[in-house]
mmCIF file of C-alpha atoms in Angstrom:
data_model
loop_
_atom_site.group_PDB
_atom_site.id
_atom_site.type_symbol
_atom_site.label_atom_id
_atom_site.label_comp_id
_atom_site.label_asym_id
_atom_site.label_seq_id
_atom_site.Cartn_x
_atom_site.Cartn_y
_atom_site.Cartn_z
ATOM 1 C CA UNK A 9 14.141 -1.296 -17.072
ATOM 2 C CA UNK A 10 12.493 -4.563 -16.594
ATOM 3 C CA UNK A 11 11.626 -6.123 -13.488
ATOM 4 C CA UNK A 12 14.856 -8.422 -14.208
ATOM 5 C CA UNK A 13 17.304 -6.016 -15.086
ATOM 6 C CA UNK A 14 20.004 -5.980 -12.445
ATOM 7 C CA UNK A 15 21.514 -7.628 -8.660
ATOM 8 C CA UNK A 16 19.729 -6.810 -5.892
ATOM 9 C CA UNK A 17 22.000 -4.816 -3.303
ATOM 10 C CA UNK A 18 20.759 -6.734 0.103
ATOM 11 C CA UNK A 19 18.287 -9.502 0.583
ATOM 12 C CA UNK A 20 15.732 -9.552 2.983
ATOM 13 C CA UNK A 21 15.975 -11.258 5.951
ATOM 14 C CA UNK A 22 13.553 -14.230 7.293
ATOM 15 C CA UNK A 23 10.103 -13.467 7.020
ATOM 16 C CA UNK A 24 10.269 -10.377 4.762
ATOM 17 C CA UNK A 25 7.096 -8.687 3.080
ATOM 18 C CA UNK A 26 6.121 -6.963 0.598
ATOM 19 C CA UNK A 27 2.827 -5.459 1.863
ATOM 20 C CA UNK A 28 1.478 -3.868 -1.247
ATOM 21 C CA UNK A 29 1.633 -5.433 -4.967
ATOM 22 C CA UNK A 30 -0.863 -6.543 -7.262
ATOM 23 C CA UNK A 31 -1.763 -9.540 -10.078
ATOM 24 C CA UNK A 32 -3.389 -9.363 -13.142
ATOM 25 C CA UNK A 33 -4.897 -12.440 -14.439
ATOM 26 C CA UNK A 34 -6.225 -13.160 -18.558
ATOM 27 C CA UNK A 35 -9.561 -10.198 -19.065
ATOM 28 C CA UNK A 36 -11.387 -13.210 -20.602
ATOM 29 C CA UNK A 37 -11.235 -14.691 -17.015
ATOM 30 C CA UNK A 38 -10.908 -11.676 -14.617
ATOM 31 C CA UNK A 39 -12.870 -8.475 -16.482
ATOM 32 C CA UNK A 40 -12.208 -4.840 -15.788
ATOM 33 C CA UNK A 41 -14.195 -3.035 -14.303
ATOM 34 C CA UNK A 42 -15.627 0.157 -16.063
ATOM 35 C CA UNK A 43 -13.521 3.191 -15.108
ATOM 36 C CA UNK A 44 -9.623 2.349 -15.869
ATOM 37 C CA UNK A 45 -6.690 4.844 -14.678
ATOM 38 C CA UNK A 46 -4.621 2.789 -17.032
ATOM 39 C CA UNK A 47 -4.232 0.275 -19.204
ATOM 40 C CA UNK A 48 -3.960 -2.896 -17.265
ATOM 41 C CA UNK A 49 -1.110 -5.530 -18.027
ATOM 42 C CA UNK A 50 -1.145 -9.424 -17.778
ATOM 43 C CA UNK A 51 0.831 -10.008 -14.618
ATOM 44 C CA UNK A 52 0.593 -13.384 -13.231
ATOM 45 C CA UNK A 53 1.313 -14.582 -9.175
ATOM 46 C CA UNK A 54 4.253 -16.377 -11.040
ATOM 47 C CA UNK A 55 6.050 -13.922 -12.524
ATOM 48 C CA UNK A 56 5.947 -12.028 -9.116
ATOM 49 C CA UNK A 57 7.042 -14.490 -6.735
ATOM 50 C CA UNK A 58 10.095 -15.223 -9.376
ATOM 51 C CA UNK A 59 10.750 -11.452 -8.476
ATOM 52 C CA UNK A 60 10.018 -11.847 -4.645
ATOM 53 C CA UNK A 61 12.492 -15.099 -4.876
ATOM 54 C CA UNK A 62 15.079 -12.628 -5.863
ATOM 55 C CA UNK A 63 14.644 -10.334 -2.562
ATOM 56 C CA UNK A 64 14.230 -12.925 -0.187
ATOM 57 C CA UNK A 65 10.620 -12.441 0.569
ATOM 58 C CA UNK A 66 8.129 -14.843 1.707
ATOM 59 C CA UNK A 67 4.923 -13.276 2.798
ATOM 60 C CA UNK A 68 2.982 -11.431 0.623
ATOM 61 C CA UNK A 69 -0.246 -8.600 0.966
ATOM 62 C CA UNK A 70 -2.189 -8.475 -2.450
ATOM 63 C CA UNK A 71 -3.735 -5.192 -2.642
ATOM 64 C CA UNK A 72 -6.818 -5.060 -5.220
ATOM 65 C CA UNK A 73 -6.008 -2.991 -7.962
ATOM 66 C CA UNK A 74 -8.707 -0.162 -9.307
ATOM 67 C CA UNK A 75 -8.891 -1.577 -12.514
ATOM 68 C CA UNK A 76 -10.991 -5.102 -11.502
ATOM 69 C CA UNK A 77 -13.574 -2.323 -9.513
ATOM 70 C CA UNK A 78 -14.612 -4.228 -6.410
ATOM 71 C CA UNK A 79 -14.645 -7.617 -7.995
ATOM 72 C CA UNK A 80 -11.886 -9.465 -5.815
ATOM 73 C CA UNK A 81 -11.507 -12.864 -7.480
ATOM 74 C CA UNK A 82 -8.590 -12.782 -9.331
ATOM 75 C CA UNK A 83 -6.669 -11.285 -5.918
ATOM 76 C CA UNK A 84 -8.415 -13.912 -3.890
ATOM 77 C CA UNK A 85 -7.652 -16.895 -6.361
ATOM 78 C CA UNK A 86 -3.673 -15.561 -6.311
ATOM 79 C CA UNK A 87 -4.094 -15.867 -2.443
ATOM 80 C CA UNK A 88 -5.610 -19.430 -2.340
ATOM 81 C CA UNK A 89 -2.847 -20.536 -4.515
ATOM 82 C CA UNK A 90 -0.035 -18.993 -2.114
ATOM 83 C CA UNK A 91 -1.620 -20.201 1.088
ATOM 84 C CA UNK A 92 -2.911 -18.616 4.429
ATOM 85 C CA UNK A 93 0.377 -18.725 6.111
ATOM 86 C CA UNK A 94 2.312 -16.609 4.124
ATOM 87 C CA UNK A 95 -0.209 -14.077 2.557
ATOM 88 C CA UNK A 96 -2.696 -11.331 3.312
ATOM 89 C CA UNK A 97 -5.040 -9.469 0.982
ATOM 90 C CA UNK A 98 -6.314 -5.856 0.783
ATOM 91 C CA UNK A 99 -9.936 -5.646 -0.883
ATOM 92 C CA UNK A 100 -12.552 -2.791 -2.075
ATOM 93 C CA UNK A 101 -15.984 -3.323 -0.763
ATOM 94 C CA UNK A 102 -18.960 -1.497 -0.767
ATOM 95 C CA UNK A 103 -19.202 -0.184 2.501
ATOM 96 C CA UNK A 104 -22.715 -1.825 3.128
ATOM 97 C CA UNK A 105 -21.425 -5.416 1.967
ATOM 98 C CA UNK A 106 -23.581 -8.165 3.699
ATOM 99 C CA UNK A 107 -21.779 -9.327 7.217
ATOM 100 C CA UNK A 108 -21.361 -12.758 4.985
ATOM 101 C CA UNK A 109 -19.444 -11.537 2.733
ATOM 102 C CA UNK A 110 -16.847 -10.072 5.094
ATOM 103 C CA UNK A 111 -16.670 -13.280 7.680
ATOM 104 C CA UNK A 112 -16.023 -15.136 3.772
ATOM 105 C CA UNK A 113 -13.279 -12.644 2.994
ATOM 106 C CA UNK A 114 -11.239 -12.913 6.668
ATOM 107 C CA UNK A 115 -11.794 -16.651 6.171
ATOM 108 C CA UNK A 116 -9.385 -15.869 3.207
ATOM 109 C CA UNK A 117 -7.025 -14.087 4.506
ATOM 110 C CA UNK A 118 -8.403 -10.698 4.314
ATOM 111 C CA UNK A 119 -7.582 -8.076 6.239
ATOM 112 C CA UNK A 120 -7.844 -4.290 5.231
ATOM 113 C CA UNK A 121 -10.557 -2.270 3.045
ATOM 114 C CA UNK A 122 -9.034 0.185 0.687
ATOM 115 C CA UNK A 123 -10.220 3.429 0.306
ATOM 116 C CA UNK A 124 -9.147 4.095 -3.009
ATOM 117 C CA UNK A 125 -9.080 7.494 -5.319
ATOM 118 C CA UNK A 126 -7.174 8.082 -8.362
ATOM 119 C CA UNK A 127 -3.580 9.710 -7.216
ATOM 120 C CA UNK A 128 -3.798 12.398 -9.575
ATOM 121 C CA UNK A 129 -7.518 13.232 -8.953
ATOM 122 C CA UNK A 130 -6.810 16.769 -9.229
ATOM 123 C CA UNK A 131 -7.695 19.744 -6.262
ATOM 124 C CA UNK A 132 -11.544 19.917 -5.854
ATOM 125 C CA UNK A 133 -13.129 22.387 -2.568
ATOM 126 C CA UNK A 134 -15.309 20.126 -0.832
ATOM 127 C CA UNK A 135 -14.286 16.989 -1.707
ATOM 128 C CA UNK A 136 -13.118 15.499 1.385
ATOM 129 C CA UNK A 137 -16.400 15.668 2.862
ATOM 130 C CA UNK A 138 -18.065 13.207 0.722
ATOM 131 C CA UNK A 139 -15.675 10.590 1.509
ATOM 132 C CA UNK A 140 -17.255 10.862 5.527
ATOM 133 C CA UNK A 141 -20.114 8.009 4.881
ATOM 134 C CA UNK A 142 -17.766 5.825 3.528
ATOM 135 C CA UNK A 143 -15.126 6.155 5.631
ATOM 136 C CA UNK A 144 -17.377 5.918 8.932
ATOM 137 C CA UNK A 145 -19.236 3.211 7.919
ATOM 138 C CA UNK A 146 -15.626 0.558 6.984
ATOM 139 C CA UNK A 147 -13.873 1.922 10.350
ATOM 140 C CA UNK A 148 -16.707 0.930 12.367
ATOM 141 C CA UNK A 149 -16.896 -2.373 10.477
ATOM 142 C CA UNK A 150 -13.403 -2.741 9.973
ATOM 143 C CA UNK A 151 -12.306 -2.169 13.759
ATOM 144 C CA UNK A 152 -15.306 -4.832 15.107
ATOM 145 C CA UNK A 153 -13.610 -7.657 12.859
ATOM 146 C CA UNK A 154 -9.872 -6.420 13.578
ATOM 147 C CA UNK A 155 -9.468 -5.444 9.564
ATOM 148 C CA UNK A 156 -7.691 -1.635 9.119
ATOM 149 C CA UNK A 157 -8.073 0.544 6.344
ATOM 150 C CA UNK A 158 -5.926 1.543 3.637
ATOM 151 C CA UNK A 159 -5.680 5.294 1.845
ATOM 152 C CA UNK A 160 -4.757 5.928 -1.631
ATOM 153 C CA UNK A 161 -5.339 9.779 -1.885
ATOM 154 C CA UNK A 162 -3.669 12.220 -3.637
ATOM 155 C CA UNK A 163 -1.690 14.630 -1.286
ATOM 156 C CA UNK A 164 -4.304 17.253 -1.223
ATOM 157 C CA UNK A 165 -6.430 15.264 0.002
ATOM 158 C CA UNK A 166 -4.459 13.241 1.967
ATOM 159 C CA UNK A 167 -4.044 16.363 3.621
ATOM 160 C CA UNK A 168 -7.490 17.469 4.305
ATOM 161 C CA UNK A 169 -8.771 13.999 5.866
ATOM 162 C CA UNK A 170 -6.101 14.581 8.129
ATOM 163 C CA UNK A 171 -8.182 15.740 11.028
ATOM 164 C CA UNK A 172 -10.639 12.673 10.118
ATOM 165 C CA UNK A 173 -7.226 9.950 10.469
ATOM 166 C CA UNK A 174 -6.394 11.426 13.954
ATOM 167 C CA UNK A 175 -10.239 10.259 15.093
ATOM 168 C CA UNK A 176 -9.784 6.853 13.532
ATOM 169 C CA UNK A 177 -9.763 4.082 16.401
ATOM 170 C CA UNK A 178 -8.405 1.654 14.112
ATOM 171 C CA UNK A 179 -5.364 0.598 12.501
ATOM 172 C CA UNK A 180 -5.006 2.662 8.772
ATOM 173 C CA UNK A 181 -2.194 2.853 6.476
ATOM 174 C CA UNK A 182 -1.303 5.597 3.984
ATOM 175 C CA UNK A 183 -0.052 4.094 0.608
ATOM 176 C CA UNK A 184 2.887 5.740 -1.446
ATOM 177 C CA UNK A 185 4.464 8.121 1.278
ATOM 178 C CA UNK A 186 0.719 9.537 1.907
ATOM 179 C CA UNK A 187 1.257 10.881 -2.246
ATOM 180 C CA UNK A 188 2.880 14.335 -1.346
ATOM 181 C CA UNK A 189 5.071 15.070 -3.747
ATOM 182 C CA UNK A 190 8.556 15.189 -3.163
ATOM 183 C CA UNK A 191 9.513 18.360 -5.498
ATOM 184 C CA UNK A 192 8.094 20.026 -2.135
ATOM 185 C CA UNK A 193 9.889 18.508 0.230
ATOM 186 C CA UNK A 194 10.169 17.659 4.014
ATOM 187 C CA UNK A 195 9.137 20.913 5.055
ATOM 188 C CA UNK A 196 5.373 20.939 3.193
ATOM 189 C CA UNK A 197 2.638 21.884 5.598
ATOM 190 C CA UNK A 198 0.774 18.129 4.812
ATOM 191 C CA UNK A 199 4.123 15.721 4.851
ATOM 192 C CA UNK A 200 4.913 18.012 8.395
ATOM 193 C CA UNK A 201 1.247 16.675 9.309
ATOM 194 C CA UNK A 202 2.225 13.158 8.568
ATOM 195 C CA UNK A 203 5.193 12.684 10.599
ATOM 196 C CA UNK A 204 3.346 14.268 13.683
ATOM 197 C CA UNK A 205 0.076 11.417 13.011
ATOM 198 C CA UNK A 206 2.772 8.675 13.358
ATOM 199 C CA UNK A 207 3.508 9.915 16.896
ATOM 200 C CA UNK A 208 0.088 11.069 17.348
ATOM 201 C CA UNK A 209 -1.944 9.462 20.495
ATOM 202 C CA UNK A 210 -2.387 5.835 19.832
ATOM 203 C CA UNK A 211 -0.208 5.778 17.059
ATOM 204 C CA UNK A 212 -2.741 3.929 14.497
ATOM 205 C CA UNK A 213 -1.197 5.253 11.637
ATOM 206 C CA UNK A 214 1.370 3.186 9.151
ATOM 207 C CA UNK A 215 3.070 4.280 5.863
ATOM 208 C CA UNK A 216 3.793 2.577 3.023
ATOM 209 C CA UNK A 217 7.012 2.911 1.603
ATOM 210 C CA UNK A 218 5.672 2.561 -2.157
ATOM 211 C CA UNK A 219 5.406 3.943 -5.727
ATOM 212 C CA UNK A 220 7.952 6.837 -5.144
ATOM 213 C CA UNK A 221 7.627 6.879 -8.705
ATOM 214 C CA UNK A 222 4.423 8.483 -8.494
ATOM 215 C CA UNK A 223 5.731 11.095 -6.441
ATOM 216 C CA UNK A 224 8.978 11.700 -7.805
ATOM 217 C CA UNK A 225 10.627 14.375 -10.278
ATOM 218 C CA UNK A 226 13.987 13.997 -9.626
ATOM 219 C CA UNK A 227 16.341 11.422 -11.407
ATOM 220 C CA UNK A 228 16.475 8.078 -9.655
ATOM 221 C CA UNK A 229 14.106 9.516 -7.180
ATOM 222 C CA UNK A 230 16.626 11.148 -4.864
ATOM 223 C CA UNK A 231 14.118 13.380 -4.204
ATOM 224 C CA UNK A 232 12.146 11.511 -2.044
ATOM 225 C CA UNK A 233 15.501 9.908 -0.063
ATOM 226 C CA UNK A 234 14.608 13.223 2.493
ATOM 227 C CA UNK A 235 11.308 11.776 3.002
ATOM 228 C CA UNK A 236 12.434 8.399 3.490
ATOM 229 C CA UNK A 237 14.742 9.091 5.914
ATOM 230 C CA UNK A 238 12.594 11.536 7.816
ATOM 231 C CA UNK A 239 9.972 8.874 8.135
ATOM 232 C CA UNK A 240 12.128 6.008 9.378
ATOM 233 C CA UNK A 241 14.090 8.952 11.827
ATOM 234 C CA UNK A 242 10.479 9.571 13.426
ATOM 235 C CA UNK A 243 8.706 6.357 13.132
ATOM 236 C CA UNK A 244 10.630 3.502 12.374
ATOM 237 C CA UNK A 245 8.037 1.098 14.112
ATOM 238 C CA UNK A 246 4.890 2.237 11.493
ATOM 239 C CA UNK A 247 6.767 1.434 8.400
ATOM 240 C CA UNK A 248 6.370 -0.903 5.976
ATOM 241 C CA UNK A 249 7.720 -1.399 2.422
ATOM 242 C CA UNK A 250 5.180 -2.501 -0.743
ATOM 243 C CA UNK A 251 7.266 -2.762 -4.697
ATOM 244 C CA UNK A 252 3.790 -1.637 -6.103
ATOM 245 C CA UNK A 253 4.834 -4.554 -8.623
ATOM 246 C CA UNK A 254 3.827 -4.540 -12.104
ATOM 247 C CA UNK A 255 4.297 -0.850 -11.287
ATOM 248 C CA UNK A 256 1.409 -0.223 -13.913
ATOM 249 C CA UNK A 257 1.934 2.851 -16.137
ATOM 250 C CA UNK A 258 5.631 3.229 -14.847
ATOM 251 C CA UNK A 259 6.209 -0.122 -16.209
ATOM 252 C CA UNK A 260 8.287 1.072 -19.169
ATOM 253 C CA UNK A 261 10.355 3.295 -16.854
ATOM 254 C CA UNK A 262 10.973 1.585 -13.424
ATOM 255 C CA UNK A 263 12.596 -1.586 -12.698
ATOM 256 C CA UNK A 264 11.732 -3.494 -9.833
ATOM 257 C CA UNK A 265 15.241 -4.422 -8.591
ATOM 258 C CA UNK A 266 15.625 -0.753 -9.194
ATOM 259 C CA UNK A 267 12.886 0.292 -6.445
ATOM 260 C CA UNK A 268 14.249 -2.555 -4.000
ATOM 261 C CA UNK A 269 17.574 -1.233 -3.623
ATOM 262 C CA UNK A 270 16.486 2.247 -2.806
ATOM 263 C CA UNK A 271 15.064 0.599 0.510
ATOM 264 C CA UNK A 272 18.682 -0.151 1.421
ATOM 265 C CA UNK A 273 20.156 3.221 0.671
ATOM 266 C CA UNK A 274 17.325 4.959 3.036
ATOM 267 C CA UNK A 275 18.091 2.465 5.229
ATOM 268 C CA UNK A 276 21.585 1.054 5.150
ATOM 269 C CA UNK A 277 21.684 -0.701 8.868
ATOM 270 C CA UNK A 278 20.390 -4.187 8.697
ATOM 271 C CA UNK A 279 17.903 -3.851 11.995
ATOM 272 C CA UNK A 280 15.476 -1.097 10.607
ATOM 273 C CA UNK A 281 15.331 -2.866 7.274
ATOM 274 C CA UNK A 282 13.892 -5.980 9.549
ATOM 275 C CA UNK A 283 12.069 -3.812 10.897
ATOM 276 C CA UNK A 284 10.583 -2.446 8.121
ATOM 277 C CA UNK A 285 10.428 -5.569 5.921
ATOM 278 C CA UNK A 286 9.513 -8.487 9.061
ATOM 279 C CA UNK A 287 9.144 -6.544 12.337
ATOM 280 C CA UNK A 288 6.214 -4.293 10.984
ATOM 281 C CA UNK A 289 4.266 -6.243 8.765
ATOM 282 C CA UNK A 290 4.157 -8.836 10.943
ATOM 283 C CA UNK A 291 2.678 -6.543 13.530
ATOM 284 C CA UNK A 292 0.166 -4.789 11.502
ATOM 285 C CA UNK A 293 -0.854 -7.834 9.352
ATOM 286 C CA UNK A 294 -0.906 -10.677 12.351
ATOM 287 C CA UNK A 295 1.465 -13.447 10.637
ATOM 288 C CA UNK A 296 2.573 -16.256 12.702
#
C-alpha cells in the first residue's frame, strides 16, 4: 500500500504534528553513513508534506535517520526550507560535540539528541551498561540547553535502562511504543514498567505513538490497539503521535493513510486526538 492509497478517516485539527518522520535526499548529495539497517529510499520534504497536507498537519519534528550516521545536513536543509515556526528537528551527536556546534543546532530548530540502537539488536547480558557514558554525558548537556532525549531501543533493552529513565531530570521520549512487542501484550513485565514511568515522579517521560509495524504480528496491527489504549487510559498528557514516514523497510507493506487512521480508532473522541496530535507536541517541543 502506498503512502496514497486511500481517505483518511479524521483530519487533524489546528496545529497538528507529526513528531517523528524522516527525509531522504539524492546519496550523491547527502552520503550514507557506513553501517545501514536498510536500504535507504529517495524521500524528498515534498513528497511528505503532500502526505501531511492530506492529515491536516502543519508542524513537523524531523528525526535523523541511522542511515546518514551523525551527519545532519540533509535533516537540517529539509528544516530551513520548512521554516522555524512550524518545525523541530531530532539529531545524533557525539556526546562530546563542541558547545558551538550545539548553540548552531538550537539556532536551527533543534531540540532533542537521539539515542539510537538498531530495534532488532538482539538480547546481549551487559549491554545496557555501556550505554551509561553516553547517556550521562547528553542529559547533562541536553537538560542545561532545554533539549530532551530520544530512545530507540529494542524492548529488552528498553527494559533494562529502565531504572536509568526514572533518574533522568530531563524531558526523554521513547520511540515506537518503547519497541515491546505486542504478541506479549499489556501484561509484559517491561510494557507494565512503562505505564508506571509515565506516572512516575516528575513525569519526564513521553511515548511515541510510532512504527507499530515494527512491533506488530497481528493483521492490521490489532495487536497493539491494547497498548494504545492502555497508554492513552494512563497518560493521555505524554503522548504524541510520529507516521515514521517513508516507513523504510515496511515500505512495500504499510501505507501511510493506513497508519493514520489507526490513531482514530485508539482514539475515537476528538479531544485526546488534540491532545495527542497539538496539545502534547506543543508542550514537549515549545511551538508558539
Amino acid at each position: 500500500m502506498s503512502a496514497r492509497d486511500g481517505q483518511p478517516d479524521f483530519t487533524s485539527p489546528p496545529g497538528g504534528c507529526d513528531a517523528h518522520f524522516h527525509v531522504f535526499g539524492p546519496a550523491q548529495r547527502y552520503p550514507y553513513g557506513s553501517e545501514l539497517r536498510y536500504a535507504p529510499p529517495l524521500a524528498p520534504l515534498a513528497d511528505f508534506l503532500e502526505l501531511a497536507g492530506r492529515f491536516g498537519i502543519s508542524r513537523f519534528v524531523f528525526v535523523q535517520p541511522s542511515a546518514y550516521g551523525r551527519d545532519n545536513r540533509c535533516m537540517l536543509d529539509a528544516m530551513r526550507e520548512v521554516g522555524p515556526q512550524t518545525c523541530r528537528g531530532i539529531v545524533d551527536v557525539d556526546e562530546n560535540a563542541p558547545d558551538e556546534e550545539l548553540a548552531r543546532l538550537d539556532a536551527a530548530g533543534v531540540r532533542g539528541v537521539r539515542v539510537n540502537l538498531s530495534p532488532v539488536k538482539p538480547f546481549e547480558s551487559g549491554f545496557a551498561p555501556k550505554l551509561m557514558p553516553r547517556i550521562a554525558r547528553l542529559a547533562a548537556r541536553c537538560a542545561e540547553i532545554g533539549w530532551h532525549l530520544d530512545f530507540l531501543t529494542p524492548g529488552w533493552l528498553t527494559e533494562e535502562l529502565m531504572p536509568t529513565l526514572k533518574k533522568l531530570r530531563l524531558d526523554f521520549t521513547l520511540a515506537h511504543f518503547g519497541m515491546f512487542q505486542a504478541k506479549q501484550g499489556v501484561e509484559q513485565p517491561g510494557f507494565r514498567q512503562l505505564l508506571e514511568l509515565l506516572r512516575f515522579g516528575e513525569r519526564r517521560c513521553w511515548v511515541k505513538l510510532t512504527g507499530v509495524y515494527r512491533m506488530s504480528a497481528a493483521p492490521g496491527f490489532a495487536d497493539v490497539a491494547p497498548m494504545a489504549r492502555a497508554l492513552i487510559e494512563s497518560a493521555p498528557d505524554r503522548l504524541i503521535w510520529g507516521s515514521d514516514y517513508p516507513h523504510l523497510s515496511f515500505a512495500d507493506r504499510v501505507g501511510s493513510v493506513e497508519l493514520w487512521n489507526l490513531l482514530g480508532t485508539w482514539a475515537p473522541d476528538e479531544a485526546t486526538r488534540r491532545r495527542i496530535l497539538v496539545d502534547n507536541p506543543t508542550k514537549l517541543f515549545g511551538f508558539a
